[in-house]
PDB file of N, CA and C in Angstrom:
ATOM      1  N   MET A   1      41.852 -13.547 -11.604  1.00 80.00           N
ATOM      2  CA  MET A   1      42.180 -12.583 -10.629  1.00 80.00           C
ATOM      3  C   MET A   1      41.796 -13.076  -9.268  1.00 80.00           C
ATOM      4  N   HIS A   2      43.004 -12.870  -8.427  1.00 86.00           N
ATOM      5  CA  HIS A   2      42.698 -13.213  -6.884  1.00 86.00           C
ATOM      6  C   HIS A   2      41.838 -12.162  -6.246  1.00 86.00           C
ATOM      7  N   LYS A   3      40.665 -12.708  -5.473  1.00 93.00           N
ATOM      8  CA  LYS A   3      39.902 -11.758  -4.700  1.00 93.00           C
ATOM      9  C   LYS A   3      40.470 -11.829  -3.215  1.00 93.00           C
ATOM     10  N   THR A   4      40.688 -10.645  -2.514  1.00 96.00           N
ATOM     11  CA  THR A   4      41.037 -10.763  -1.208  1.00 96.00           C
ATOM     12  C   THR A   4      40.128 -10.706  -0.240  1.00 96.00           C
ATOM     13  N   LEU A   5      40.017 -11.802   0.663  1.00 94.00           N
ATOM     14  CA  LEU A   5      38.960 -11.787   1.818  1.00 94.00           C
ATOM     15  C   LEU A   5      39.314 -10.874   2.798  1.00 94.00           C
ATOM     16  N   VAL A   6      38.398 -10.420   3.472  1.00 94.00           N
ATOM     17  CA  VAL A   6      38.638  -9.450   4.715  1.00 94.00           C
ATOM     18  C   VAL A   6      39.586 -10.245   5.694  1.00 94.00           C
ATOM     19  N   SER A   7      39.298 -11.364   5.933  1.00 94.00           N
ATOM     20  CA  SER A   7      40.054 -12.349   6.963  1.00 94.00           C
ATOM     21  C   SER A   7      41.468 -12.422   6.817  1.00 94.00           C
ATOM     22  N   GLU A   8      41.932 -11.963   5.492  1.00 94.00           N
ATOM     23  CA  GLU A   8      43.169 -11.968   5.289  1.00 94.00           C
ATOM     24  C   GLU A   8      44.198 -10.665   5.584  1.00 94.00           C
ATOM     25  N   LEU A   9      43.263  -9.691   5.804  1.00 91.00           N
ATOM     26  CA  LEU A   9      43.988  -8.295   6.275  1.00 91.00           C
ATOM     27  C   LEU A   9      43.538  -7.670   7.493  1.00 91.00           C
ATOM     28  N   MET A  10      42.491  -8.584   8.163  1.00 87.00           N
ATOM     29  CA  MET A  10      41.820  -7.791   9.313  1.00 87.00           C
ATOM     30  C   MET A  10      42.780  -8.142  10.541  1.00 87.00           C
ATOM     31  N   THR A  11      42.606  -7.432  11.682  1.00 85.00           N
ATOM     32  CA  THR A  11      43.074  -7.532  12.834  1.00 85.00           C
ATOM     33  C   THR A  11      42.108  -8.308  13.697  1.00 85.00           C
ATOM     34  N   GLU A  12      42.610  -9.548  14.324  1.00 84.00           N
ATOM     35  CA  GLU A  12      41.768 -10.161  14.966  1.00 84.00           C
ATOM     36  C   GLU A  12      41.424  -9.900  16.485  1.00 84.00           C
ATOM     37  N   THR A  13      42.516  -9.259  17.127  1.00 87.00           N
ATOM     38  CA  THR A  13      42.505  -8.657  18.524  1.00 87.00           C
ATOM     39  C   THR A  13      42.111  -7.148  18.314  1.00 87.00           C
ATOM     40  N   VAL A  14      40.965  -6.928  18.752  1.00 89.00           N
ATOM     41  CA  VAL A  14      40.350  -5.489  18.359  1.00 89.00           C
ATOM     42  C   VAL A  14      40.171  -4.822  19.979  1.00 89.00           C
ATOM     43  N   VAL A  15      40.979  -3.717  19.888  1.00 94.00           N
ATOM     44  CA  VAL A  15      40.789  -2.812  21.013  1.00 94.00           C
ATOM     45  C   VAL A  15      39.659  -1.761  20.948  1.00 94.00           C
ATOM     46  N   ARG A  16      38.805  -1.732  21.823  1.00 96.00           N
ATOM     47  CA  ARG A  16      37.636  -0.913  21.660  1.00 96.00           C
ATOM     48  C   ARG A  16      37.440  -0.069  23.005  1.00 96.00           C
ATOM     49  N   VAL A  17      36.560   0.859  22.792  1.00 98.00           N
ATOM     50  CA  VAL A  17      36.205   1.849  23.892  1.00 98.00           C
ATOM     51  C   VAL A  17      34.776   1.944  23.998  1.00 98.00           C
ATOM     52  N   GLY A  18      34.248   2.424  25.340  1.00 98.00           N
ATOM     53  CA  GLY A  18      32.873   2.170  25.422  1.00 98.00           C
ATOM     54  C   GLY A  18      32.290   3.871  25.117  1.00 98.00           C
ATOM     55  N   ALA A  19      31.131   4.047  24.749  1.00 98.00           N
ATOM     56  CA  ALA A  19      30.694   5.368  24.600  1.00 98.00           C
ATOM     57  C   ALA A  19      30.495   6.069  25.696  1.00 98.00           C
ATOM     58  N   ASP A  20      30.570   5.679  27.021  1.00 98.00           N
ATOM     59  CA  ASP A  20      30.518   6.413  28.281  1.00 98.00           C
ATOM     60  C   ASP A  20      31.898   6.537  28.642  1.00 98.00           C
ATOM     61  N   ASP A  21      33.059   6.008  28.031  1.00 98.00           N
ATOM     62  CA  ASP A  21      34.444   6.449  28.327  1.00 98.00           C
ATOM     63  C   ASP A  21      34.666   7.775  27.861  1.00 98.00           C
ATOM     64  N   ASN A  22      35.553   8.518  28.710  1.00 99.00           N
ATOM     65  CA  ASN A  22      36.124   9.717  28.221  1.00 99.00           C
ATOM     66  C   ASN A  22      37.156   9.657  27.044  1.00 99.00           C
ATOM     67  N   LEU A  23      37.319  10.790  26.423  1.00 99.00           N
ATOM     68  CA  LEU A  23      38.292  10.864  25.510  1.00 99.00           C
ATOM     69  C   LEU A  23      39.718  10.714  25.714  1.00 99.00           C
ATOM     70  N   THR A  24      40.131  10.974  27.116  1.00 99.00           N
ATOM     71  CA  THR A  24      41.558  10.577  27.449  1.00 99.00           C
ATOM     72  C   THR A  24      41.744   9.236  27.287  1.00 99.00           C
ATOM     73  N   THR A  25      40.746   8.501  27.838  1.00 99.00           N
ATOM     74  CA  THR A  25      40.826   7.027  27.761  1.00 99.00           C
ATOM     75  C   THR A  25      40.955   6.531  26.316  1.00 99.00           C
ATOM     76  N   ALA A  26      40.118   7.095  25.406  1.00 99.00           N
ATOM     77  CA  ALA A  26      40.326   6.715  23.930  1.00 99.00           C
ATOM     78  C   ALA A  26      41.551   6.945  23.390  1.00 99.00           C
ATOM     79  N   ALA A  27      42.218   8.231  23.810  1.00 99.00           N
ATOM     80  CA  ALA A  27      43.321   8.433  23.350  1.00 99.00           C
ATOM     81  C   ALA A  27      44.539   7.538  23.860  1.00 99.00           C
ATOM     82  N   HIS A  28      44.428   7.256  25.199  1.00 98.00           N
ATOM     83  CA  HIS A  28      45.501   6.159  25.624  1.00 98.00           C
ATOM     84  C   HIS A  28      45.414   4.845  25.083  1.00 98.00           C
ATOM     85  N   LYS A  29      44.007   4.419  24.843  1.00 98.00           N
ATOM     86  CA  LYS A  29      44.030   3.319  24.017  1.00 98.00           C
ATOM     87  C   LYS A  29      44.613   3.225  22.676  1.00 98.00           C
ATOM     88  N   MET A  30      44.329   4.367  21.807  1.00 98.00           N
ATOM     89  CA  MET A  30      44.926   4.599  20.704  1.00 98.00           C
ATOM     90  C   MET A  30      46.303   4.616  20.600  1.00 98.00           C
ATOM     91  N   LYS A  31      47.023   5.161  21.632  1.00 98.00           N
ATOM     92  CA  LYS A  31      48.522   5.150  21.825  1.00 98.00           C
ATOM     93  C   LYS A  31      49.030   3.781  22.157  1.00 98.00           C
ATOM     94  N   GLU A  32      48.405   2.925  22.991  1.00 97.00           N
ATOM     95  CA  GLU A  32      48.766   1.717  23.153  1.00 97.00           C
ATOM     96  C   GLU A  32      48.840   0.784  22.110  1.00 97.00           C
ATOM     97  N   ALA A  33      47.667   0.909  21.348  1.00 95.00           N
ATOM     98  CA  ALA A  33      47.424   0.090  20.210  1.00 95.00           C
ATOM     99  C   ALA A  33      48.269   0.552  18.926  1.00 95.00           C
ATOM    100  N   ASP A  34      48.753   1.703  19.042  1.00 95.00           N
ATOM    101  CA  ASP A  34      49.376   2.420  17.744  1.00 95.00           C
ATOM    102  C   ASP A  34      48.582   2.534  16.659  1.00 95.00           C
ATOM    103  N   CYS A  35      47.345   2.983  16.942  1.00 95.00           N
ATOM    104  CA  CYS A  35      46.298   3.210  15.843  1.00 95.00           C
ATOM    105  C   CYS A  35      45.457   4.684  16.041  1.00 95.00           C
ATOM    106  N   GLY A  36      44.812   5.032  15.050  1.00 97.00           N
ATOM    107  CA  GLY A  36      44.149   6.316  14.951  1.00 97.00           C
ATOM    108  C   GLY A  36      42.668   6.204  15.096  1.00 97.00           C
ATOM    109  N   VAL A  37      42.132   4.899  15.341  1.00 97.00           N
ATOM    110  CA  VAL A  37      40.759   4.716  15.106  1.00 97.00           C
ATOM    111  C   VAL A  37      40.471   3.620  15.962  1.00 97.00           C
ATOM    112  N   LEU A  38      39.268   3.891  16.740  1.00 98.00           N
ATOM    113  CA  LEU A  38      38.700   2.591  17.714  1.00 98.00           C
ATOM    114  C   LEU A  38      37.313   2.280  17.579  1.00 98.00           C
ATOM    115  N   PRO A  39      36.777   1.058  17.547  1.00 97.00           N
ATOM    116  CA  PRO A  39      35.326   0.931  17.565  1.00 97.00           C
ATOM    117  C   PRO A  39      34.721   1.281  18.871  1.00 97.00           C
ATOM    118  N   VAL A  40      33.613   1.696  18.910  1.00 98.00           N
ATOM    119  CA  VAL A  40      32.924   2.068  20.000  1.00 98.00           C
ATOM    120  C   VAL A  40      31.877   1.118  20.360  1.00 98.00           C
ATOM    121  N   GLY A  41      31.683   0.421  21.546  1.00 96.00           N
ATOM    122  CA  GLY A  41      30.579  -0.565  21.877  1.00 96.00           C
ATOM    123  C   GLY A  41      31.157  -1.478  22.833  1.00 96.00           C
ATOM    124  N   SER A  42      30.370  -2.505  23.015  1.00 88.00           N
ATOM    125  CA  SER A  42      30.707  -3.483  23.756  1.00 88.00           C
ATOM    126  C   SER A  42      30.298  -5.141  23.391  1.00 88.00           C
ATOM    127  N   GLY A  43      31.002  -6.068  23.669  1.00 83.00           N
ATOM    128  CA  GLY A  43      30.546  -7.260  23.085  1.00 83.00           C
ATOM    129  C   GLY A  43      30.466  -7.140  21.617  1.00 83.00           C
ATOM    130  N   ASP A  44      29.405  -7.629  20.919  1.00 83.00           N
ATOM    131  CA  ASP A  44      29.224  -7.513  19.714  1.00 83.00           C
ATOM    132  C   ASP A  44      28.383  -6.248  19.100  1.00 83.00           C
ATOM    133  N   ASP A  45      28.192  -5.387  20.050  1.00 90.00           N
ATOM    134  CA  ASP A  45      27.332  -4.261  19.779  1.00 90.00           C
ATOM    135  C   ASP A  45      28.109  -3.090  19.219  1.00 90.00           C
ATOM    136  N   LEU A  46      28.179  -2.847  18.107  1.00 93.00           N
ATOM    137  CA  LEU A  46      29.025  -1.663  17.644  1.00 93.00           C
ATOM    138  C   LEU A  46      28.082  -0.371  17.310  1.00 93.00           C
ATOM    139  N   GLN A  47      28.497   0.428  18.253  1.00 96.00           N
ATOM    140  CA  GLN A  47      27.856   1.741  18.293  1.00 96.00           C
ATOM    141  C   GLN A  47      28.276   2.740  17.266  1.00 96.00           C
ATOM    142  N   GLY A  48      29.440   2.715  17.027  1.00 98.00           N
ATOM    143  CA  GLY A  48      30.194   3.849  16.053  1.00 98.00           C
ATOM    144  C   GLY A  48      31.860   3.620  16.248  1.00 98.00           C
ATOM    145  N   MET A  49      32.362   4.610  15.701  1.00 98.00           N
ATOM    146  CA  MET A  49      33.833   4.735  15.655  1.00 98.00           C
ATOM    147  C   MET A  49      34.407   6.008  16.126  1.00 98.00           C
ATOM    148  N   ILE A  50      35.505   6.148  16.950  1.00 99.00           N
ATOM    149  CA  ILE A  50      36.112   7.433  17.408  1.00 99.00           C
ATOM    150  C   ILE A  50      37.596   7.497  16.671  1.00 99.00           C
ATOM    151  N   THR A  51      37.815   8.623  16.175  1.00 98.00           N
ATOM    152  CA  THR A  51      39.154   8.861  15.413  1.00 98.00           C
ATOM    153  C   THR A  51      39.928   9.887  16.263  1.00 98.00           C
ATOM    154  N   ASP A  52      41.400   9.903  16.158  1.00 98.00           N
ATOM    155  CA  ASP A  52      41.979  10.743  16.590  1.00 98.00           C
ATOM    156  C   ASP A  52      41.753  11.877  16.337  1.00 98.00           C
ATOM    157  N   ARG A  53      41.283  12.141  14.946  1.00 98.00           N
ATOM    158  CA  ARG A  53      40.828  13.386  14.395  1.00 98.00           C
ATOM    159  C   ARG A  53      39.491  13.919  15.022  1.00 98.00           C
ATOM    160  N   ASP A  54      38.617  13.081  15.565  1.00 98.00           N
ATOM    161  CA  ASP A  54      37.434  13.405  16.265  1.00 98.00           C
ATOM    162  C   ASP A  54      37.961  14.318  17.461  1.00 98.00           C
ATOM    163  N   ILE A  55      38.718  13.542  18.111  1.00 98.00           N
ATOM    164  CA  ILE A  55      39.213  13.954  19.385  1.00 98.00           C
ATOM    165  C   ILE A  55      39.782  15.404  19.279  1.00 98.00           C
ATOM    166  N   VAL A  56      40.775  15.624  18.380  1.00 98.00           N
ATOM    167  CA  VAL A  56      41.564  16.737  18.280  1.00 98.00           C
ATOM    168  C   VAL A  56      40.497  17.930  17.578  1.00 98.00           C
ATOM    169  N   ILE A  57      39.939  17.675  16.470  1.00 97.00           N
ATOM    170  CA  ILE A  57      39.274  18.679  15.672  1.00 97.00           C
ATOM    171  C   ILE A  57      37.846  19.008  16.496  1.00 97.00           C
ATOM    172  N   ARG A  58      37.311  17.993  16.807  1.00 96.00           N
ATOM    173  CA  ARG A  58      35.773  18.193  17.234  1.00 96.00           C
ATOM    174  C   ARG A  58      35.706  18.361  18.799  1.00 96.00           C
ATOM    175  N   ALA A  59      36.746  17.919  19.507  1.00 98.00           N
ATOM    176  CA  ALA A  59      36.701  18.178  21.057  1.00 98.00           C
ATOM    177  C   ALA A  59      37.808  19.190  21.502  1.00 98.00           C
ATOM    178  N   LEU A  60      39.064  18.957  21.301  1.00 97.00           N
ATOM    179  CA  LEU A  60      40.013  19.730  21.934  1.00 97.00           C
ATOM    180  C   LEU A  60      40.053  21.062  21.182  1.00 97.00           C
ATOM    181  N   ALA A  61      39.928  21.213  19.875  1.00 97.00           N
ATOM    182  CA  ALA A  61      39.932  22.464  19.239  1.00 97.00           C
ATOM    183  C   ALA A  61      38.782  23.360  19.744  1.00 97.00           C
ATOM    184  N   GLU A  62      37.659  22.755  20.330  1.00 96.00           N
ATOM    185  CA  GLU A  62      36.617  23.417  20.675  1.00 96.00           C
ATOM    186  C   GLU A  62      36.628  23.780  21.985  1.00 96.00           C
ATOM    187  N   GLY A  63      37.759  23.451  22.808  1.00 98.00           N
ATOM    188  CA  GLY A  63      37.969  23.826  24.171  1.00 98.00           C
ATOM    189  C   GLY A  63      37.477  22.885  25.122  1.00 98.00           C
ATOM    190  N   LYS A  64      37.171  21.680  24.785  1.00 98.00           N
ATOM    191  CA  LYS A  64      36.427  20.564  25.555  1.00 98.00           C
ATOM    192  C   LYS A  64      37.635  19.873  26.579  1.00 98.00           C
ATOM    193  N   ASN A  65      37.026  19.517  27.782  1.00 98.00           N
ATOM    194  CA  ASN A  65      38.186  18.811  28.568  1.00 98.00           C
ATOM    195  C   ASN A  65      38.055  17.389  28.193  1.00 98.00           C
ATOM    196  N   PRO A  66      39.143  16.680  27.900  1.00 98.00           N
ATOM    197  CA  PRO A  66      39.052  15.360  27.213  1.00 98.00           C
ATOM    198  C   PRO A  66      38.836  14.393  28.327  1.00 98.00           C
ATOM    199  N   ALA A  67      39.074  14.860  29.341  1.00 98.00           N
ATOM    200  CA  ALA A  67      38.853  13.864  30.808  1.00 98.00           C
ATOM    201  C   ALA A  67      37.403  13.990  31.233  1.00 98.00           C
ATOM    202  N   GLU A  68      36.681  14.977  30.877  1.00 98.00           N
ATOM    203  CA  GLU A  68      35.260  15.124  30.949  1.00 98.00           C
ATOM    204  C   GLU A  68      34.471  14.674  29.739  1.00 98.00           C
ATOM    205  N   ALA A  69      34.913  14.951  28.448  1.00 98.00           N
ATOM    206  CA  ALA A  69      33.940  14.772  27.335  1.00 98.00           C
ATOM    207  C   ALA A  69      33.926  13.319  26.985  1.00 98.00           C
ATOM    208  N   LYS A  70      32.623  12.686  26.684  1.00 99.00           N
ATOM    209  CA  LYS A  70      32.412  11.321  26.521  1.00 99.00           C
ATOM    210  C   LYS A  70      32.701  11.014  25.130  1.00 99.00           C
ATOM    211  N   VAL A  71      33.107   9.810  24.889  1.00 99.00           N
ATOM    212  CA  VAL A  71      33.359   9.164  23.373  1.00 99.00           C
ATOM    213  C   VAL A  71      32.064   9.334  22.675  1.00 99.00           C
ATOM    214  N   GLY A  72      30.980   8.916  23.239  1.00 98.00           N
ATOM    215  CA  GLY A  72      29.621   8.820  22.658  1.00 98.00           C
ATOM    216  C   GLY A  72      29.166  10.222  21.987  1.00 98.00           C
ATOM    217  N   ASP A  73      29.701  11.309  22.502  1.00 98.00           N
ATOM    218  CA  ASP A  73      29.479  12.688  22.047  1.00 98.00           C
ATOM    219  C   ASP A  73      30.288  13.116  20.872  1.00 98.00           C
ATOM    220  N   TYR A  74      31.262  12.318  20.395  1.00 98.00           N
ATOM    221  CA  TYR A  74      32.171  12.787  19.406  1.00 98.00           C
ATOM    222  C   TYR A  74      32.526  11.757  18.458  1.00 98.00           C
ATOM    223  N   MET A  75      31.981  10.365  18.632  1.00 98.00           N
ATOM    224  CA  MET A  75      32.102   9.337  17.738  1.00 98.00           C
ATOM    225  C   MET A  75      31.271   9.531  16.462  1.00 98.00           C
ATOM    226  N   THR A  76      31.503   8.959  15.518  1.00 96.00           N
ATOM    227  CA  THR A  76      30.727   8.732  14.286  1.00 96.00           C
ATOM    228  C   THR A  76      29.666   7.445  14.528  1.00 96.00           C
ATOM    229  N   ASP A  77      28.504   7.604  14.340  1.00 95.00           N
ATOM    230  CA  ASP A  77      27.642   6.760  14.721  1.00 95.00           C
ATOM    231  C   ASP A  77      27.043   5.852  13.329  1.00 95.00           C
ATOM    232  N   LYS A  78      27.197   6.507  12.371  1.00 94.00           N
ATOM    233  CA  LYS A  78      26.996   5.759  11.157  1.00 94.00           C
ATOM    234  C   LYS A  78      27.948   4.888  10.382  1.00 94.00           C
ATOM    235  N   VAL A  79      28.138   3.572  10.874  1.00 91.00           N
ATOM    236  CA  VAL A  79      29.185   2.869  10.431  1.00 91.00           C
ATOM    237  C   VAL A  79      28.847   1.842   9.489  1.00 91.00           C
ATOM    238  N   TYR A  80      29.762   1.452   8.326  1.00 88.00           N
ATOM    239  CA  TYR A  80      29.527   0.519   7.632  1.00 88.00           C
ATOM    240  C   TYR A  80      30.448  -0.717   7.717  1.00 88.00           C
ATOM    241  N   ALA A  81      29.750  -1.867   8.046  1.00 86.00           N
ATOM    242  CA  ALA A  81      30.585  -3.013   8.507  1.00 86.00           C
ATOM    243  C   ALA A  81      30.838  -4.158   7.476  1.00 86.00           C
ATOM    244  N   CYS A  82      31.675  -5.006   7.496  1.00 87.00           N
ATOM    245  CA  CYS A  82      31.660  -6.201   6.679  1.00 87.00           C
ATOM    246  C   CYS A  82      32.028  -7.432   7.500  1.00 87.00           C
ATOM    247  N   ASN A  83      31.883  -8.528   7.022  1.00 90.00           N
ATOM    248  CA  ASN A  83      32.382  -9.760   7.608  1.00 90.00           C
ATOM    249  C   ASN A  83      33.581 -10.369   7.115  1.00 90.00           C
ATOM    250  N   GLU A  84      34.134 -11.198   7.929  1.00 92.00           N
ATOM    251  CA  GLU A  84      35.350 -11.726   7.553  1.00 92.00           C
ATOM    252  C   GLU A  84      35.459 -12.490   6.321  1.00 92.00           C
ATOM    253  N   GLU A  85      34.239 -13.143   5.760  1.00 94.00           N
ATOM    254  CA  GLU A  85      34.056 -13.809   4.475  1.00 94.00           C
ATOM    255  C   GLU A  85      33.867 -12.977   3.301  1.00 94.00           C
ATOM    256  N   ASP A  86      33.759 -11.491   3.554  1.00 95.00           N
ATOM    257  CA  ASP A  86      33.469 -10.758   2.554  1.00 95.00           C
ATOM    258  C   ASP A  86      34.833 -10.517   1.975  1.00 95.00           C
ATOM    259  N   PHE A  87      34.731 -10.055   0.406  1.00 93.00           N
ATOM    260  CA  PHE A  87      35.808  -9.760  -0.459  1.00 93.00           C
ATOM    261  C   PHE A  87      35.937  -8.228  -0.306  1.00 93.00           C
ATOM    262  N   LEU A  88      37.290  -7.918  -0.258  1.00 89.00           N
ATOM    263  CA  LEU A  88      37.536  -6.318  -0.337  1.00 89.00           C
ATOM    264  C   LEU A  88      37.012  -5.594  -1.612  1.00 89.00           C
ATOM    265  N   GLU A  89      37.133  -6.461  -2.612  1.00 85.00           N
ATOM    266  CA  GLU A  89      36.702  -5.913  -3.715  1.00 85.00           C
ATOM    267  C   GLU A  89      35.192  -5.618  -3.947  1.00 85.00           C
ATOM    268  N   ASP A  90      34.577  -6.351  -3.137  1.00 80.00           N
ATOM    269  CA  ASP A  90      33.011  -6.127  -3.083  1.00 80.00           C
ATOM    270  C   ASP A  90      32.576  -4.863  -2.407  1.00 80.00           C
TER     271      ASP A  90
END
């Protein structure tokens, strides 16, 4: 049975957002990249992940202004990561 490497399916060019960026910036980056999730951090420092659902359910539905609300306040900060040499099945 063929095991699939993460590198076979991963996106090499990653669009990211900073924890201090506002939710409007994150939403625009998601739209441009045609995705619903962005890593949060800079360089090799992964601080968390922000999803379109985080923005809508946790911020907008609670009446927060996306131009003022910071990504770091709504991101998920417990992230499990893998390396490109890892197998999906593992």
